Amino acid sequence: MKIDAIGISKGRSGHALPRCSVSMASGSARMVLAETAQRPTVLGLILSGRMRPDTGTLTLNGQEDRRRIRRRVALVDAPVVSEPHGDVTVAEVAAEELAFAGQRSHPIAVNRVLDELGLRAQANTAMADLAPVLRIRLLTELAARRPDIAGMVIVSPDRHGGEPEGWWGVALELAARGLAVMVIAGAAARSALDAGPTPAHRGETDELEPLPAALSGTGVEADEQLAPAEPDPEHDEAPSPDAEDPAGDGSDDNTDAEDSDSGSGSGSGSGSDSENANPPGTDTTPTDTTRTEDTRA
């Protein structure tokens, strides 16, 4: 499976997400850098087919089909959109995700799954108190049980603290099993991986490659910065002052309600992946920055 996002952006002049190009493929774990509270979630929603970009194209194996992308790609732990509430327990999150995946979700089934994941002892732990690496392992492993899932986008795992080697290791394990994995994180997490005492990848060498380069080994790649798209005069022209903008950000809408595939509805938020939920900070000002070159006119 190959997903390509070419020249995508969101918001007036790309305020919510500047125009960029990224890709993800089966058997590959990639890290893309995005700063600010809003942009990681916006990028995650677009890459997983849950938000329509204002510019550019999103394709699955060369075909534009956002509905199919939604079925094939899980959006994991996106702030506000798909993150579990902090006071929901590990067992409750597991039960909801199992039900969402069409599997048995009674207490015995939940305990069996938590045993498989080595999380039985944390069954009654609130998600807010779960160690970051265990949180990402739980949510990704549960998401991988959904029918037809072949990839996942993990949003801002670094916001929970802890060592990035932990959740990056989870991403690499998923990729080694053939999944397409995209991790959206900040530059500080990437720097921490580079400065860590052990390699942040599983390769043939023990030396970490320079960060701008792909990491070698087992078909796993890492650390793709938001690649600036070529300027597009058609989309980069300043909008007419008379144009209507109900959303206030230059977009026709933030999400597509007709494609909504909310979870089981227990309120944990772990499996909602809802396209109806607006990402935080949709009124971001032009002073926000990412690691992406802004090509607006």
Coordinates of C-alpha atoms in Angstrom, one line a residue:
M1 CA 0.0 0.0 0.0
K2 CA 1.3 3.5 -0.9
I3 CA -0.3 6.7 0.1
D4 CA 1.0 10.0 -1.4
A5 CA -0.1 13.4 -0.3
I6 CA 1.1 15.9 -2.9
G7 CA 0.9 19.7 -2.5
I8 CA -1.7 19.4 0.3
S9 CA -2.7 22.4 2.5
K10 CA -5.5 23.5 4.7
G11 CA -6.8 27.0 5.6
R12 CA -6.5 30.4 4.0
S13 CA -3.0 30.7 2.6
G14 CA -2.2 27.5 4.4
H15 CA -2.5 28.9 7.9
A16 CA -3.8 25.6 9.3
L17 CA -1.3 23.5 7.3
P18 CA 1.2 25.0 4.8
R19 CA 1.4 23.3 1.4
C20 CA 3.6 20.2 1.7
S21 CA 4.1 16.7 0.2
V22 CA 4.6 13.5 2.3
S23 CA 4.1 9.8 1.6
M24 CA 3.8 6.5 3.5
A25 CA 4.1 2.9 2.3
S26 CA 3.7 -0.7 3.6
G27 CA 6.7 -2.0 5.6
S28 CA 7.9 1.5 6.3
A29 CA 7.9 3.7 9.4
R30 CA 8.4 7.4 8.7
M31 CA 8.5 10.4 10.9
V32 CA 7.3 13.8 9.7
L33 CA 8.0 17.0 11.7
A34 CA 5.2 19.4 12.4
E35 CA 5.1 22.0 15.1
T36 CA 2.3 23.9 16.8
A37 CA -0.7 22.3 18.5
Q38 CA -2.9 22.3 15.4
R39 CA -0.9 21.2 12.5
P40 CA -0.1 17.6 13.6
T41 CA -3.8 16.9 13.9
V42 CA -4.7 18.5 10.6
L43 CA -2.0 16.6 8.8
G44 CA -3.1 13.4 10.5
L45 CA -6.7 13.9 9.5
I46 CA -5.7 14.5 5.9
L47 CA -3.3 11.6 5.6
S48 CA -5.9 9.2 7.0
G49 CA -8.6 10.4 4.6
R50 CA -10.7 12.1 7.3
M51 CA -10.3 15.7 6.1
R52 CA -10.3 17.1 2.6
P53 CA -7.3 19.2 1.8
D54 CA -7.9 22.6 0.3
T55 CA -5.1 22.1 -2.3
G56 CA -3.2 19.1 -3.6
T57 CA -4.1 15.4 -4.0
L58 CA -4.2 12.4 -1.7
T59 CA -3.9 9.0 -3.4
L60 CA -3.9 5.4 -2.5
N61 CA -1.8 3.3 -4.9
G62 CA -2.1 6.2 -7.4
Q63 CA -5.9 6.5 -7.1
E64 CA -7.8 9.3 -5.4
D65 CA -10.1 7.5 -3.0
R66 CA -10.4 9.0 0.5
R67 CA -13.2 6.6 1.6
R68 CA -10.9 3.7 0.9
I69 CA -8.0 5.4 2.7
R70 CA -10.2 5.8 5.7
R71 CA -10.9 2.1 5.8
R72 CA -7.3 1.2 5.4
V73 CA -5.5 3.8 7.7
A74 CA -6.2 4.2 11.4
L75 CA -5.8 7.6 13.0
V76 CA -4.1 7.0 16.4
D77 CA -4.2 9.3 19.5
A78 CA -4.9 12.5 17.6
P79 CA -5.6 15.3 20.1
V80 CA -9.3 15.9 20.6
V81 CA -10.2 13.8 17.6
S82 CA -9.3 10.3 18.5
E83 CA -7.4 10.4 21.8
P84 CA -9.0 8.6 24.8
H85 CA -10.2 10.7 27.7
G86 CA -7.7 10.7 30.5
D87 CA -10.0 9.2 33.1
V88 CA -11.0 6.2 31.0
T89 CA -9.2 3.0 32.1
V90 CA -7.0 0.8 29.9
A91 CA -9.6 -2.0 30.1
E92 CA -12.4 0.3 29.0
V93 CA -10.4 1.5 26.0
A94 CA -9.6 -2.0 25.0
A95 CA -13.3 -3.0 25.3
E96 CA -14.4 -0.1 23.0
E97 CA -11.7 -0.8 20.4
L98 CA -12.5 -4.5 20.3
A99 CA -16.2 -3.7 19.8
F100 CA -15.2 -1.2 17.1
A101 CA -13.2 -3.9 15.4
G102 CA -16.1 -6.3 15.5
Q103 CA -14.5 -8.6 18.0
R104 CA -15.7 -9.9 21.4
S105 CA -15.4 -7.2 24.0
H106 CA -16.6 -8.9 27.2
P107 CA -14.3 -8.8 30.3
I108 CA -12.7 -12.2 29.6
A109 CA -11.9 -11.2 26.0
V110 CA -10.5 -7.9 27.2
N111 CA -8.3 -9.6 29.8
R112 CA -7.0 -12.0 27.2
V113 CA -6.0 -9.2 24.8
L114 CA -4.3 -7.3 27.7
D115 CA -2.4 -10.4 28.6
E116 CA -1.2 -10.7 25.0
L117 CA 0.0 -7.1 25.1
G118 CA 1.6 -7.4 28.6
L119 CA -0.8 -4.8 30.0
R120 CA -3.0 -6.9 32.3
A121 CA -1.5 -5.3 35.4
Q122 CA -2.5 -1.9 34.0
A123 CA -6.2 -2.8 33.3
N124 CA -7.6 -0.4 35.8
T125 CA -5.0 2.3 35.1
A126 CA -6.4 5.6 33.8
M127 CA -5.1 6.5 30.4
A128 CA -3.7 9.8 31.7
D129 CA -1.5 7.8 34.1
L130 CA -0.3 5.2 31.6
A131 CA 3.3 5.3 30.6
P132 CA 3.7 6.9 27.1
V133 CA 5.3 3.9 25.4
L134 CA 2.6 1.6 26.9
R135 CA -0.1 4.0 25.7
I136 CA 1.1 4.0 22.1
R137 CA 1.5 0.2 22.1
L138 CA -2.0 -0.2 23.4
L139 CA -3.7 2.1 21.0
T140 CA -1.7 1.0 17.9
E141 CA -2.2 -2.7 18.7
L142 CA -5.9 -2.3 19.2
A143 CA -6.2 -0.2 16.0
A144 CA -4.3 -2.9 14.1
R145 CA -7.2 -5.3 14.9
R146 CA -9.7 -3.4 12.9
P147 CA -10.7 -5.0 9.6
D148 CA -8.8 -3.9 6.5
I149 CA -6.3 -1.8 8.5
A150 CA -3.0 -1.7 6.6
G151 CA -1.5 1.5 8.0
M152 CA -1.7 4.0 10.7
V153 CA -0.9 7.7 11.5
I154 CA 0.3 8.3 15.0
V155 CA -0.2 11.9 16.0
S156 CA 2.1 13.7 18.5
P157 CA 3.2 10.9 20.7
D158 CA 5.9 13.2 22.1
R159 CA 3.3 15.3 23.8
H160 CA 3.0 12.6 26.5
G161 CA 6.6 12.9 27.6
G162 CA 9.0 10.0 28.2
E163 CA 11.7 8.8 25.9
P164 CA 10.9 8.9 22.2
E165 CA 12.9 5.7 21.6
G166 CA 9.9 3.9 23.2
W167 CA 7.1 4.9 20.9
W168 CA 9.5 5.1 17.9
G169 CA 10.4 1.5 18.6
V170 CA 6.7 0.6 18.6
A171 CA 6.4 2.2 15.1
L172 CA 9.3 0.2 13.8
E173 CA 7.8 -3.0 15.1
L174 CA 4.5 -2.3 13.3
A175 CA 6.4 -1.5 10.1
A176 CA 8.4 -4.7 10.4
R177 CA 5.0 -6.5 10.3
G178 CA 4.2 -4.9 7.0
L179 CA 2.1 -1.9 8.1
A180 CA 2.5 1.6 6.7
V181 CA 3.3 3.8 9.7
M182 CA 3.6 7.6 9.8
V183 CA 4.5 9.3 13.1
I184 CA 3.9 13.0 13.3
A185 CA 6.1 14.6 16.0
G186 CA 8.1 17.7 16.9
A187 CA 11.7 18.5 16.1
A188 CA 12.7 18.1 19.8
A189 CA 11.7 14.4 19.7
R190 CA 13.7 13.9 16.5
S191 CA 16.7 15.6 18.2
A192 CA 16.3 13.3 21.2
L193 CA 16.4 10.2 19.0
D194 CA 19.5 11.5 17.3
A195 CA 21.2 12.1 20.6
G196 CA 20.1 8.9 22.3
P197 CA 22.6 6.3 23.5
T198 CA 21.2 3.6 21.3
P199 CA 20.3 3.6 17.6
A200 CA 16.7 4.7 16.9
H201 CA 16.4 2.2 14.1
R202 CA 17.0 -1.5 13.4
G203 CA 19.6 -1.5 10.7
E204 CA 22.8 -3.2 9.7
T205 CA 24.9 -0.6 11.5
D206 CA 24.9 0.7 15.0
E207 CA 25.4 4.2 13.9
L208 CA 22.5 6.5 13.5
E209 CA 22.4 8.1 10.0
P210 CA 22.3 11.9 9.8
L211 CA 18.7 12.9 10.4
P212 CA 17.8 14.3 7.0
A213 CA 18.6 10.9 5.5
A214 CA 16.5 7.8 5.5
L215 CA 17.5 5.2 8.1
S216 CA 18.6 1.8 6.7
G217 CA 17.6 -1.7 7.7
T218 CA 14.6 -4.1 7.2
G219 CA 12.9 -1.7 4.8
V220 CA 12.2 0.8 7.6
E221 CA 12.7 4.4 6.9
A222 CA 12.4 7.4 9.2
D223 CA 12.3 11.1 9.6
E224 CA 10.8 12.7 6.6
Q225 CA 10.4 16.5 7.0
L226 CA 7.4 18.2 5.5
A227 CA 8.6 18.6 2.0
P228 CA 7.6 21.9 0.4
A229 CA 5.5 21.6 -2.7
E230 CA 6.2 23.6 -5.8
P231 CA 4.5 27.0 -5.9
D232 CA 1.1 26.8 -7.6
P233 CA -0.1 30.3 -8.8
E234 CA -3.7 29.0 -9.2
H235 CA -3.9 28.2 -5.5
D236 CA -1.4 30.7 -4.0
E237 CA -3.2 33.8 -5.3
A238 CA -4.6 36.0 -2.6
P239 CA -8.3 35.4 -2.1
S240 CA -10.8 38.1 -3.3
P241 CA -11.9 40.4 -0.4
D242 CA -15.5 39.7 -1.5
A243 CA -15.2 35.9 -1.3
E244 CA -17.3 34.3 1.4
D245 CA -15.5 32.3 4.0
P246 CA -17.9 30.8 6.5
A247 CA -15.2 28.8 8.3
G248 CA -13.0 31.8 8.6
D249 CA -9.9 30.0 7.3
G250 CA -10.4 29.9 3.6
S251 CA -11.7 26.3 3.5
D252 CA -15.0 25.1 2.2
D253 CA -15.3 22.8 5.2
N254 CA -13.1 21.2 7.7
T255 CA -14.4 17.7 7.5
D256 CA -16.8 15.5 5.5
A257 CA -19.7 14.4 7.7
E258 CA -21.0 11.9 5.1
D259 CA -17.8 9.9 5.6
S260 CA -18.1 9.7 9.4
D261 CA -17.1 6.4 11.0
S262 CA -17.3 7.0 14.7
G263 CA -16.5 4.3 17.1
S264 CA -18.6 2.4 19.6
G265 CA -19.6 5.5 21.4
S266 CA -18.6 4.8 24.9
G267 CA -16.9 8.2 25.1
S268 CA -13.3 7.2 25.4
G269 CA -12.5 8.7 22.0
S270 CA -9.9 6.0 21.3
G271 CA -11.6 4.7 18.3
S272 CA -13.8 7.5 17.1
D273 CA -11.6 8.7 14.2
S274 CA -14.5 11.1 13.6
E275 CA -14.3 13.4 10.7
N276 CA -16.9 15.6 12.3
A277 CA -14.6 16.8 15.1
N278 CA -12.8 20.0 14.3
P279 CA -9.0 19.9 15.0
P280 CA -7.9 22.3 17.8
G281 CA -7.0 25.8 17.1
T282 CA -8.7 26.2 13.7
D283 CA -8.2 30.0 13.9
T284 CA -4.4 29.7 14.0
T285 CA -2.7 32.9 13.0
P286 CA 0.0 33.3 10.4
T287 CA 2.7 33.5 13.2
D288 CA 2.5 29.7 13.7
T289 CA 5.5 27.9 12.4
T290 CA 6.3 24.4 11.1
R291 CA 9.4 22.8 9.5
T292 CA 7.7 23.4 6.2
E293 CA 8.6 26.1 3.7
D294 CA 5.5 28.3 3.3
T295 CA 5.0 28.9 -0.5
R296 CA 2.0 31.2 -0.3
A297 CA 2.1 34.2 -2.5

